[in-house]
């Protein structure tokens, strides 16, 4: 490029200042290129690593988004006005016909630059590693959701988007009869139908027995929010409130059961809070209006619980971090001040008075949750300290990202992400990793091991209490 050639800044200045300020996530990328990272041990942008295509990097997605915004401004379209008008726009036959017509033209090859942006965004796992690993803290999932929201006002959504976004509605209903639904989910014709017509593969099975069945008759299930509010300060002092999420409560119920028993073994009174949708899947797929409503209702519920002064703990790291990040971004001050702790954060407090014991036996290896370890780099060290208090050795393995990232690995167009299987004592602190590993025969047993289960086993071992 010549010195006097038109540079990127000249094109960016064609975008109105108000739009630039509101889309800072894409505009502030300075092109340093540190996201062009091929180190398999780094969590930075797994889609860039697997495709080796710079379009599928944070820099590539930010660049495409800026160009998309510039082209909109050329045509006199203000994306901010489009976003502001969305709450007043209801579903109508007219808009459905328009989106159907636009989608048909797109299939016939009609060009629209937004299709190029959509292709790059579809490769994003929404793991949020870029928001912490990038020196400029470019948050691709943030502006990706905004783009998808606007894109799908013109074009139809795939069926898989609706299936993923409504998981928190149908999973509780399906969990009432898990064996029945699992029977159908295992059928080859159902899986073929899902792959060809819905775009989803390896549909996860529901937990059987369900969480309600596993904890049937347990005191943790018997308290309502009203009963908690009626307790005096002395009764509340020893309670620990477990915040449910759809992924562990309905698909890995044993994790929640183990955690409840772990809390009990440590001398606390576990209480399983009623399930309230988190909305993470809605945000990932760009259903931002729906996500705002979900987040508002759940924030109101959790703020009411927070006033009781009892610790709230969530099992799934991605869901807990959503309360801290996306909720604050969407709700602002209306989010309130409730705090949901991660398991290791609460355990460190609960085990503070317990002395570190001499380590013995074979070491465990921790495959930390990529979103969690990038947002909270001290997580692996904290887990090591927790295991050390039970005389167990835990070593962190820098494995980057498994390439699943929630539903990403279940979508037929992106399901071919490769995974390096392991057969040693691996503890996967991420549901996506466990699901991915479960599909690999060589690591089927290791996939069922996780930090909570290992810790619970250590606590039940009499040697730990000597």
Short mmCIF file of C-alpha atoms in Angstrom, two decimals, residues 30 32-37 39-46 49 58 127-141 369-378 398 400-401:
data_model
loop_
_atom_site.label_atom_id
_atom_site.label_comp_id
_atom_site.label_asym_id
_atom_site.label_seq_id
_atom_site.Cartn_x
_atom_site.Cartn_y
_atom_site.Cartn_z
CA UNK A 30 -6.61 -1.35 16.05
CA UNK A 32 -2.70 -5.48 16.11
CA UNK A 33 -3.33 -9.04 14.89
CA UNK A 34 -2.65 -10.86 18.16
CA UNK A 35 -5.82 -12.83 17.48
CA UNK A 36 -3.97 -14.57 14.62
CA UNK A 37 -2.93 -17.11 17.22
CA UNK A 39 -1.09 -21.91 19.68
CA UNK A 40 -3.39 -24.83 20.60
CA UNK A 41 -2.79 -24.10 24.29
CA UNK A 42 -4.20 -20.59 24.01
CA UNK A 43 -7.98 -20.04 24.25
CA UNK A 44 -7.84 -17.12 21.81
CA UNK A 45 -10.31 -17.59 18.94
CA UNK A 46 -10.59 -21.34 18.22
CA UNK A 49 -7.13 -21.79 14.59
CA UNK A 58 -11.80 -11.09 15.98
CA UNK A 127 -16.60 -18.09 23.85
CA UNK A 128 -15.64 -14.47 24.72
CA UNK A 129 -11.91 -15.23 24.83
CA UNK A 130 -11.34 -12.17 22.64
CA UNK A 131 -12.92 -9.89 25.23
CA UNK A 132 -10.06 -10.62 27.64
CA UNK A 133 -7.17 -11.96 25.54
CA UNK A 134 -7.19 -9.09 23.04
CA UNK A 135 -5.13 -6.07 24.24
CA UNK A 136 -7.99 -3.79 23.15
CA UNK A 137 -10.60 -6.15 24.72
CA UNK A 138 -12.64 -6.48 21.52
CA UNK A 139 -15.88 -8.24 22.50
CA UNK A 140 -16.97 -9.99 19.30
CA UNK A 141 -19.96 -11.84 20.86
CA UNK A 369 -13.51 -23.74 31.14
CA UNK A 370 -12.15 -21.45 28.39
CA UNK A 371 -14.59 -18.60 29.08
CA UNK A 372 -14.01 -18.87 32.80
CA UNK A 373 -10.21 -19.05 32.68
CA UNK A 374 -9.93 -16.05 30.33
CA UNK A 375 -12.29 -13.93 32.42
CA UNK A 376 -10.80 -15.15 35.72
CA UNK A 377 -7.17 -16.21 35.11
CA UNK A 378 -6.66 -17.24 38.75
CA UNK A 398 -3.44 -25.41 29.02
CA UNK A 400 -7.23 -23.74 24.83
CA UNK A 401 -10.82 -24.25 23.71
#
